[in-house]
Coordinates of N, CA and C in Angstrom, one line a residue:
Chain C
K1 N 94.9 75.8 114.6 CA 96.4 75.5 114.4 C 97.2 76.4 115.2
A2 N 98.0 75.8 116.1 CA 98.9 76.6 117.0 C 99.9 77.3 116.2
G3 N 100.3 78.5 116.8 CA 101.3 79.3 116.1 C 102.7 78.9 116.5
V4 N 103.6 79.8 116.2 CA 105.0 79.6 116.5 C 105.2 79.8 118.0
T5 N 105.7 78.9 118.7 CA 105.9 79.0 120.2 C 107.3 79.2 120.6
Q6 N 107.6 80.2 121.3 CA 109.0 80.4 121.8 C 109.0 80.4 123.3
T7 N 110.0 79.7 123.8 CA 110.2 79.7 125.3 C 111.7 79.9 125.6
P8 N 112.0 80.5 126.8 CA 111.0 81.2 127.6 C 110.6 82.5 127.1
R9 N 109.7 83.2 127.6 CA 109.2 84.5 127.2 C 110.2 85.6 127.6
Y10 N 110.7 85.5 128.8 CA 111.7 86.4 129.3 C 112.9 85.6 130.0
L11 N 114.0 86.3 129.9 CA 115.2 85.6 130.4 C 116.2 86.7 130.9
I12 N 116.7 86.5 132.1 CA 117.7 87.4 132.6 C 119.0 86.6 132.9
K13 N 120.1 87.1 132.3 CA 121.4 86.4 132.5 C 122.4 87.4 132.8
T14 N 123.6 87.0 133.3 CA 124.7 87.9 133.5 C 125.8 87.6 132.5
R15 N 126.7 88.6 132.4 CA 127.8 88.5 131.4 C 128.6 87.2 131.6
G16 N 128.9 86.6 130.5 CA 129.8 85.4 130.6 C 129.0 84.1 130.6
Q17 N 127.7 84.2 131.0 CA 126.9 83.0 131.0 C 126.5 82.6 129.6
Q18 N 125.9 81.4 129.5 CA 125.4 81.0 128.2 C 123.9 80.8 128.3
V19 N 123.2 80.8 127.2 CA 121.7 80.7 127.2 C 121.2 79.9 126.0
T20 N 120.1 79.2 126.2 CA 119.5 78.4 125.1 C 118.1 78.8 125.0
L21 N 117.7 79.2 123.8 CA 116.3 79.6 123.5 C 115.7 78.5 122.6
S22 N 114.4 78.3 122.8 CA 113.7 77.3 122.1 C 112.6 77.8 121.2
C23 N 112.3 77.1 120.1 CA 111.3 77.5 119.2 C 110.6 76.3 118.6
S24 N 109.3 76.3 118.7 CA 108.5 75.2 118.1 C 107.7 75.8 116.9
P25 N 108.0 75.4 115.7 CA 107.3 75.9 114.6 C 105.9 75.5 114.4
I26 N 105.2 76.1 113.5 CA 103.8 75.6 113.2 C 103.9 74.2 112.7
S27 N 102.9 73.4 113.0 CA 102.9 72.0 112.6 C 103.0 72.0 111.0
G28 N 103.9 71.2 110.6 CA 104.1 71.0 109.1 C 105.1 71.9 108.5
H29 N 105.5 72.9 109.3 CA 106.6 73.8 108.8 C 107.9 73.2 109.0
R30 N 108.8 73.2 108.1 CA 110.1 72.6 108.2 C 111.3 73.6 108.3
S31 N 111.0 74.8 108.0 CA 112.0 75.9 108.1 C 111.8 76.7 109.3
V32 N 112.9 77.0 110.0 CA 112.9 77.9 111.1 C 114.0 78.9 110.9
S33 N 113.7 80.2 111.1 CA 114.7 81.3 111.0 C 114.7 82.0 112.3
W34 N 115.9 82.5 112.7 CA 116.0 83.3 113.9 C 116.5 84.7 113.6
Y35 N 115.9 85.6 114.3 CA 116.3 87.0 114.2 C 116.5 87.7 115.5
Q36 N 117.4 88.6 115.5 CA 117.7 89.5 116.7 C 117.1 90.8 116.5
Q37 N 116.2 91.3 117.4 CA 115.6 92.6 117.3 C 116.0 93.5 118.4
T38 N 116.6 94.6 118.0 CA 117.0 95.6 119.0 C 116.5 97.0 118.6
P39 N 116.2 97.9 119.5 CA 115.7 99.2 119.1 C 116.6 99.9 118.2
G40 N 116.1 100.4 117.1 CA 116.9 101.2 116.2 C 117.7 100.3 115.2
Q41 N 117.8 99.1 115.4 CA 118.5 98.2 114.5 C 117.6 97.3 113.7
G42 N 116.3 97.2 114.1 CA 115.4 96.4 113.4 C 115.7 94.9 113.7
L43 N 115.3 94.1 112.7 CA 115.5 92.7 112.8 C 116.8 92.3 112.0
Q44 N 117.7 91.6 112.7 CA 118.9 91.2 112.0 C 118.9 89.6 112.0
F45 N 119.1 89.1 110.8 CA 119.0 87.7 110.5 C 120.2 87.0 111.2
L46 N 119.9 85.9 111.9 CA 120.9 85.1 112.6 C 121.2 83.9 111.7
F47 N 120.2 83.0 111.5 CA 120.4 81.8 110.7 C 119.0 81.2 110.4
E48 N 119.1 80.3 109.4 CA 117.9 79.6 109.0 C 118.2 78.1 108.9
Y49 N 117.2 77.3 109.4 CA 117.4 75.8 109.3 C 116.2 75.2 108.6
F50 N 116.6 74.1 107.9 CA 115.6 73.3 107.2 C 116.0 71.9 107.3
S51 N 115.1 71.0 107.7 CA 115.5 69.6 107.9 C 116.8 69.4 108.5
E52 N 117.0 70.0 109.7 CA 118.1 69.8 110.5 C 119.4 70.4 110.0
T53 N 119.3 71.1 108.8 CA 120.5 71.6 108.2 C 120.5 73.2 108.2
Q54 N 121.6 73.8 108.5 CA 121.6 75.2 108.4 C 121.9 75.6 107.0
R55 N 121.0 76.4 106.4 CA 121.1 76.8 105.0 C 121.7 78.2 104.8
N56 N 121.5 79.0 105.8 CA 122.0 80.3 105.7 C 122.3 80.9 107.0
K57 N 123.3 81.8 107.1 CA 123.8 82.3 108.3 C 124.1 83.8 108.2
G58 N 123.7 84.6 109.2 CA 123.9 86.0 109.1 C 125.3 86.4 109.7
N59 N 125.5 87.7 109.8 CA 126.8 88.1 110.2 C 126.9 88.3 111.7
F60 N 126.9 87.2 112.4 CA 127.0 87.2 113.9 C 128.2 86.3 114.3
P61 N 128.8 86.7 115.4 CA 130.0 85.9 115.8 C 129.6 84.4 116.2
G62 N 130.7 83.6 116.3 CA 130.5 82.2 116.5 C 129.8 81.9 117.8
R63 N 129.7 82.9 118.7 CA 129.1 82.6 120.0 C 127.6 82.3 119.8
F64 N 127.1 82.7 118.7 CA 125.7 82.4 118.3 C 125.6 81.2 117.5
S65 N 124.9 80.2 118.0 CA 124.8 78.9 117.2 C 123.3 78.4 117.3
G66 N 123.0 77.5 116.5 CA 121.7 76.9 116.6 C 121.7 75.5 116.1
R67 N 120.5 74.9 116.2 CA 120.3 73.6 115.7 C 118.8 73.3 115.5
Q68 N 118.6 72.3 114.7 CA 117.2 71.9 114.5 C 117.0 70.4 114.6
F69 N 116.0 70.0 115.3 CA 115.8 68.6 115.5 C 114.9 68.0 114.4
S70 N 114.7 66.7 114.5 CA 114.0 66.0 113.5 C 112.5 66.4 113.4
N71 N 112.0 66.9 114.6 CA 110.6 67.3 114.6 C 110.4 68.8 114.2
S72 N 111.5 69.3 113.7 CA 111.6 70.7 113.2 C 111.7 71.8 114.3
R73 N 111.6 71.4 115.6 CA 111.9 72.3 116.7 C 113.3 72.8 116.6
S74 N 113.5 74.0 117.0 CA 114.9 74.6 116.9 C 115.3 75.2 118.2
E75 N 116.5 75.2 118.4 CA 117.1 75.9 119.6 C 118.2 76.8 119.1
M76 N 118.4 77.9 119.7 CA 119.6 78.7 119.5 C 120.3 79.0 120.8
N77 N 121.6 79.0 120.7 CA 122.5 79.1 121.9 C 123.4 80.3 121.7
V78 N 123.5 81.0 122.8 CA 124.5 82.1 122.8 C 125.4 81.9 124.0
S79 N 126.7 81.7 123.7 CA 127.7 81.5 124.8 C 128.4 82.8 125.1
T80 N 129.0 82.8 126.3 CA 129.8 83.9 126.8 C 129.0 85.2 126.5
L81 N 127.9 85.4 127.1 CA 127.0 86.5 126.9 C 127.7 87.8 127.2
E82 N 127.3 88.8 126.3 CA 127.8 90.2 126.5 C 126.6 91.1 126.6
L83 N 126.9 92.3 127.2 CA 125.8 93.2 127.4 C 125.0 93.5 126.2
G84 N 125.7 93.6 125.1 CA 125.1 93.9 123.8 C 124.3 92.8 123.2
D85 N 124.2 91.7 123.9 CA 123.4 90.6 123.4 C 121.9 90.8 123.9
S86 N 121.7 91.7 124.7 CA 120.4 92.0 125.2 C 119.5 92.4 124.0
A87 N 118.4 91.7 123.8 CA 117.6 91.9 122.7 C 116.4 91.0 122.7
L88 N 115.4 91.2 121.8 CA 114.3 90.3 121.6 C 114.7 89.3 120.5
Y89 N 114.7 88.1 120.8 CA 115.1 87.1 119.8 C 113.8 86.4 119.2
L90 N 113.6 86.6 117.9 CA 112.4 86.1 117.3 C 112.7 84.9 116.4
C91 N 111.8 84.0 116.4 CA 111.8 82.8 115.6 C 110.7 82.9 114.6
A92 N 110.9 82.5 113.4 CA 109.8 82.4 112.4 C 109.9 81.1 111.7
S93 N 108.7 80.6 111.4 CA 108.7 79.3 110.7 C 108.0 79.5 109.3
S94 N 108.3 78.6 108.4 CA 107.6 78.6 107.1 C 107.7 77.1 106.6
L95 N 107.0 76.9 105.5 CA 106.9 75.6 104.9 C 108.3 75.1 104.5
G96 N 109.2 76.1 104.1 CA 110.5 75.7 103.8 C 110.7 75.3 102.4
Q97 N 110.0 76.0 101.5 CA 110.2 75.6 100.1 C 111.4 76.2 99.4
G98 N 112.3 76.5 100.3 CA 113.6 77.0 99.8 C 113.6 78.4 99.4
T99 N 113.9 78.7 98.1 CA 114.0 80.1 97.7 C 112.7 80.5 97.0
D100 N 111.6 79.8 97.3 CA 110.3 80.2 96.8 C 110.0 81.6 97.3
L101 N 109.9 82.5 96.3 CA 109.7 83.9 96.7 C 108.3 84.2 97.3
N102 N 107.4 83.3 97.2 CA 106.0 83.5 97.7 C 105.8 83.0 99.1
E103 N 106.9 82.5 99.7 CA 106.8 81.8 101.0 C 106.6 82.9 102.1
K104 N 105.7 82.6 103.0 CA 105.3 83.5 104.1 C 105.9 83.1 105.4
L105 N 106.5 84.0 106.1 CA 107.0 83.7 107.4 C 106.0 83.9 108.5
F106 N 105.9 83.1 109.5 CA 105.1 83.3 110.7 C 105.9 83.4 111.9
F107 N 105.8 84.5 112.6 CA 106.6 84.8 113.7 C 106.0 84.4 115.1
G108 N 106.9 84.1 116.0 CA 106.6 83.9 117.4 C 106.6 85.2 118.1
S109 N 106.3 85.2 119.4 CA 106.3 86.4 120.2 C 107.7 86.8 120.7
G110 N 108.6 85.9 120.6 CA 110.0 86.2 120.9 C 110.4 85.9 122.4
T111 N 111.7 85.8 122.6 CA 112.2 85.7 123.9 C 113.0 87.0 124.2
Q112 N 112.6 87.7 125.2 CA 113.3 88.9 125.6 C 114.5 88.6 126.5
L113 N 115.7 88.7 126.0 CA 116.9 88.4 126.8 C 117.5 89.7 127.3
S114 N 117.7 89.7 128.6 CA 118.4 90.8 129.3 C 119.7 90.3 129.9
V115 N 120.8 90.9 129.5 CA 122.1 90.5 130.0 C 122.6 91.6 131.0
L116 N 122.8 91.3 132.2 CA 123.2 92.3 133.2 C 124.7 92.2 133.5
Chain H
A1 N 124.3 90.8 97.6 CA 123.6 90.8 98.8 C 122.4 91.8 98.8
Q2 N 121.4 91.4 99.5 CA 120.2 92.2 99.5 C 120.2 93.1 100.8
S3 N 119.6 94.3 100.7 CA 119.5 95.2 101.8 C 118.3 96.0 101.7
V4 N 117.8 96.6 102.8 CA 116.6 97.4 102.8 C 116.9 98.7 103.6
S5 N 116.4 99.8 103.2 CA 116.6 101.0 103.9 C 115.2 101.7 104.1
Q6 N 114.9 102.0 105.3 CA 113.7 102.7 105.6 C 114.0 104.1 106.0
H7 N 113.3 105.1 105.4 CA 113.7 106.5 105.5 C 113.5 107.1 106.9
N8 N 112.4 106.7 107.5 CA 112.0 107.4 108.7 C 112.2 106.5 109.9
H9 N 112.7 107.0 111.0 CA 112.9 106.2 112.2 C 111.6 106.3 113.0
H10 N 111.0 107.5 113.1 CA 109.8 107.7 113.9 C 108.9 108.8 113.2
V11 N 107.7 108.4 113.0 CA 106.7 109.3 112.4 C 105.6 109.5 113.4
I12 N 105.2 110.8 113.5 CA 104.1 111.1 114.4 C 103.0 111.8 113.6
L13 N 101.8 111.3 113.7 CA 100.7 111.9 112.9 C 99.5 112.0 113.8
S14 N 98.6 112.9 113.4 CA 97.3 113.0 114.0 C 96.3 112.1 113.3
E15 N 95.3 111.7 114.0 CA 94.3 110.8 113.4 C 93.7 111.5 112.1
A16 N 93.4 110.7 111.1 CA 92.9 111.1 109.8 C 94.0 111.7 108.9
A17 N 95.2 111.8 109.3 CA 96.2 112.3 108.4 C 96.6 111.1 107.5
S18 N 97.2 111.5 106.3 CA 97.6 110.5 105.4 C 99.1 110.0 105.8
L19 N 99.3 108.8 105.4 CA 100.6 108.2 105.8 C 101.4 107.7 104.6
E20 N 102.6 107.9 104.5 CA 103.5 107.3 103.5 C 104.8 107.0 104.2
L21 N 105.2 105.7 104.3 CA 106.5 105.3 104.8 C 107.4 104.8 103.7
G22 N 108.6 105.4 103.7 CA 109.5 105.0 102.6 C 110.3 103.8 102.8
C23 N 110.5 103.0 101.7 CA 111.3 101.8 101.8 C 112.0 101.7 100.4
N24 N 113.4 101.5 100.5 CA 114.2 101.3 99.3 C 114.9 100.0 99.5
Y25 N 115.1 99.2 98.5 CA 115.8 98.0 98.6 C 117.0 97.9 97.6
S26 N 117.9 97.0 97.9 CA 119.0 96.8 97.0 C 119.1 95.3 96.7
Y27 N 119.0 95.0 95.4 CA 119.2 93.6 95.0 C 119.1 93.6 93.5
G28 N 120.0 92.8 92.9 CA 120.1 92.8 91.5 C 119.2 91.9 90.7
G29 N 118.4 91.1 91.4 CA 117.5 90.2 90.7 C 116.1 90.4 91.0
T30 N 115.3 89.3 90.8 CA 113.9 89.3 91.1 C 113.7 89.3 92.6
V31 N 112.7 90.1 93.1 CA 112.5 90.2 94.5 C 111.0 90.0 94.9
N32 N 110.9 89.6 96.1 CA 109.6 89.6 96.8 C 109.7 90.7 97.9
L33 N 108.7 91.5 98.0 CA 108.8 92.6 99.0 C 107.6 92.5 100.0
F34 N 107.9 92.9 101.2 CA 106.9 92.7 102.3 C 106.9 94.0 103.2
W35 N 105.7 94.2 103.8 CA 105.6 95.1 104.9 C 105.1 94.2 106.1
Y36 N 105.8 94.3 107.2 CA 105.3 93.6 108.4 C 105.0 94.7 109.4
V37 N 104.1 94.4 110.3 CA 103.7 95.3 111.4 C 103.8 94.7 112.7
Q38 N 104.3 95.4 113.7 CA 104.4 94.9 115.1 C 103.6 95.9 116.0
Y39 N 102.4 95.5 116.4 CA 101.7 96.3 117.3 C 102.3 96.2 118.7
P40 N 102.1 97.2 119.6 CA 102.7 97.1 120.9 C 102.3 95.8 121.6
G41 N 103.3 95.0 122.1 CA 103.1 93.8 122.8 C 102.6 92.6 122.0
Q42 N 102.6 92.8 120.7 CA 102.2 91.7 119.8 C 103.4 91.2 118.9
H43 N 103.2 90.0 118.3 CA 104.2 89.5 117.4 C 104.1 90.1 116.0
L44 N 105.1 90.0 115.3 CA 105.2 90.5 113.9 C 104.1 89.9 113.1
Q45 N 103.4 90.6 112.3 CA 102.5 90.0 111.4 C 102.6 90.7 110.0
L46 N 102.2 89.9 109.0 CA 102.3 90.4 107.6 C 101.2 91.4 107.3
L47 N 101.6 92.5 106.8 CA 100.6 93.5 106.4 C 100.2 93.4 104.9
L48 N 101.2 93.2 104.1 CA 101.0 93.0 102.7 C 102.3 92.6 102.0
K49 N 102.2 92.1 100.8 CA 103.4 91.6 100.1 C 103.2 91.8 98.6
Y50 N 104.4 92.0 97.9 CA 104.4 92.1 96.5 C 105.1 90.8 96.0
F51 N 104.5 90.1 95.1 CA 105.1 88.9 94.5 C 105.4 89.2 93.0
S52 N 104.4 89.5 92.3 CA 104.5 89.8 90.9 C 103.2 90.4 90.4
G53 N 103.1 90.9 89.2 CA 101.9 91.4 88.7 C 101.7 92.9 89.0
D54 N 100.5 93.3 89.4 CA 100.1 94.6 89.7 C 101.0 95.2 90.7
P55 N 101.7 96.3 90.4 CA 102.7 96.8 91.4 C 102.0 97.5 92.6
L56 N 100.7 97.8 92.5 CA 100.0 98.4 93.6 C 99.3 97.2 94.3
V57 N 99.8 97.0 95.6 CA 99.2 95.9 96.3 C 98.4 96.4 97.5
K58 N 97.4 95.7 97.8 CA 96.5 96.1 99.0 C 96.6 95.1 100.1
G59 N 96.7 95.6 101.3 CA 96.9 94.7 102.5 C 95.7 94.9 103.4
I60 N 96.0 94.4 104.6 CA 94.9 94.5 105.6 C 94.8 95.9 106.2
K61 N 93.7 96.2 106.8 CA 93.4 97.5 107.5 C 93.6 98.7 106.7
G62 N 93.4 98.6 105.4 CA 93.4 99.8 104.5 C 94.7 100.2 104.0
F63 N 95.8 99.4 104.3 CA 97.1 99.8 103.8 C 97.3 99.3 102.4
E64 N 98.2 100.0 101.7 CA 98.6 99.6 100.4 C 100.0 100.0 100.1
A65 N 100.7 99.4 99.2 CA 102.0 99.7 98.9 C 102.2 99.7 97.4
E66 N 103.1 100.5 96.9 CA 103.4 100.5 95.4 C 104.9 100.1 95.2
F67 N 105.0 99.1 94.3 CA 106.4 98.7 93.9 C 106.8 99.5 92.7
I68 N 107.8 100.3 92.8 CA 108.4 101.0 91.6 C 109.7 100.5 91.3
K69 N 109.8 99.6 90.4 CA 111.0 98.9 90.1 C 112.2 99.8 89.7
S70 N 111.9 100.9 89.0 CA 113.0 101.8 88.5 C 113.6 102.5 89.7
K71 N 112.8 102.7 90.7 CA 113.3 103.4 91.9 C 113.7 102.4 93.0
F72 N 113.6 101.1 92.8 CA 113.9 100.1 93.9 C 113.1 100.5 95.1
S73 N 111.9 100.9 95.0 CA 111.1 101.4 96.2 C 109.8 100.6 96.4
F74 N 109.4 100.6 97.6 CA 108.2 99.8 98.0 C 107.6 100.6 99.1
N75 N 107.0 101.8 98.9 CA 106.5 102.6 99.9 C 105.1 102.2 100.4
L76 N 104.9 102.3 101.7 CA 103.6 102.0 102.3 C 102.8 103.2 102.5
R77 N 101.5 103.1 102.2 CA 100.6 104.2 102.3 C 99.3 103.8 102.9
K78 N 98.7 104.9 103.5 CA 97.3 104.7 104.0 C 96.7 106.1 104.0
P79 N 95.5 106.3 103.4 CA 94.9 107.6 103.2 C 94.6 108.3 104.5
S80 N 94.1 107.5 105.5 CA 93.7 108.1 106.8 C 94.0 107.2 108.0
V81 N 95.0 107.6 108.8 CA 95.4 106.7 109.9 C 94.5 106.8 111.1
Q82 N 94.5 105.8 111.9 CA 93.7 105.7 113.1 C 94.7 105.5 114.3
W83 N 94.2 105.8 115.5 CA 95.0 105.6 116.6 C 95.5 104.2 116.7
S84 N 94.7 103.2 116.3 CA 95.0 101.8 116.4 C 96.2 101.4 115.4
D85 N 96.6 102.3 114.5 CA 97.7 102.0 113.6 C 99.0 102.3 114.3
T86 N 99.0 102.8 115.5 CA 100.3 103.0 116.2 C 101.0 101.7 116.4
A87 N 102.2 101.6 115.8 CA 102.9 100.3 115.7 C 104.3 100.6 115.1
E88 N 105.1 99.6 115.0 CA 106.3 99.7 114.3 C 106.2 98.9 113.0
Y89 N 106.6 99.5 111.9 CA 106.5 98.9 110.6 C 107.8 98.6 110.0
F90 N 107.9 97.4 109.4 CA 109.1 96.9 108.9 C 109.0 96.5 107.4
C91 N 109.8 97.0 106.6 CA 109.9 96.6 105.2 C 110.9 95.5 105.1
A92 N 110.6 94.5 104.2 CA 111.6 93.4 104.1 C 111.6 93.0 102.6
V93 N 112.8 92.4 102.3 CA 113.0 91.9 100.9 C 113.5 90.5 100.9
K94 N 113.1 89.7 99.9 CA 113.7 88.4 99.7 C 114.0 88.2 98.2
G95 N 115.2 88.0 98.0 CA 115.6 87.9 96.6 C 115.6 86.5 96.1
D96 N 115.5 86.3 94.8 CA 115.5 84.9 94.2 C 116.8 84.3 94.5
G97 N 116.8 83.0 94.9 CA 118.0 82.3 95.2 C 118.4 82.5 96.7
S98 N 117.6 83.2 97.5 CA 118.0 83.5 98.9 C 117.0 82.8 99.8
Y99 N 117.6 82.2 100.9 CA 116.8 81.6 101.9 C 116.4 82.7 103.0
Q100 N 116.9 83.9 102.8 CA 116.9 84.9 103.9 C 115.9 86.0 103.6
L101 N 115.1 86.4 104.6 CA 114.3 87.6 104.5 C 115.1 88.7 105.2
T102 N 115.4 89.8 104.5 CA 116.1 90.9 105.1 C 115.2 92.0 105.4
F103 N 115.3 92.5 106.6 CA 114.4 93.6 107.1 C 115.2 94.9 107.2
G104 N 114.4 96.0 107.0 CA 114.9 97.3 107.3 C 114.9 97.5 108.9
K105 N 115.3 98.7 109.3 CA 115.5 98.9 110.7 C 114.1 99.3 111.4
G106 N 113.1 99.5 110.6 CA 111.8 99.8 111.1 C 111.5 101.2 111.2
T107 N 110.2 101.5 111.1 CA 109.7 102.9 111.4 C 108.6 102.8 112.4
K108 N 108.8 103.6 113.5 CA 107.8 103.6 114.5 C 106.8 104.7 114.2
L109 N 105.5 104.3 114.2 CA 104.4 105.2 113.9 C 103.6 105.5 115.1
S110 N 103.5 106.7 115.5 CA 102.7 107.1 116.6 C 101.5 108.0 116.1
V111 N 100.3 107.6 116.4 CA 99.1 108.3 115.9 C 98.5 108.9 117.1
I112 N 98.3 110.3 117.1 CA 97.8 111.0 118.2 C 96.3 111.2 118.0
P113 N 95.5 110.8 119.0 CA 94.0 110.9 118.8 C 93.6 112.4 118.7

């Protein structure tokens, strides 16, 4: 069974540009969550999607957005990039049983975004 | 709102030393608690989790964690660390009614041979 796939693996952009990251969840998983990982800040929750609907959103500015397609694949977009957006962006998938406490997240390897 | 606090940013140990990484959470209801590990160059993977029942949970590679409800803590332990345990460790909490897994800032563990 293939794991969570994130593309691209590395990305270099300049300030002011926009970027789109892609995530393909494990087959059968309907929930996709996105996290931003930076040194010293750990993982900060961006948003979570289930069946093409955003169910939860973290405390990030509106420049960060996402969507989910009918096949559960998800994209996140960051517009007007800032230097501080440089980070590892992680995607995680799960079955999506909602608030089931026993649900396990499976993480991808992430997309390393560098903003120059 | 749920939150997690990890006490140590960077821990350096010699091989065979004992390990305890602190984790405290904040949430008013029922929680599920996790420890995830990220080895250098690898993706995050689940080390262990507490769902209910026995507060002492055992995970992979000899790790264990104890849930102390009265202290809102979920500390990670290992009696004897190995060089291969060098990694970053993240504590996480998910509260009932939440779609979100909240992580701590992580503790980097360096094990010296």
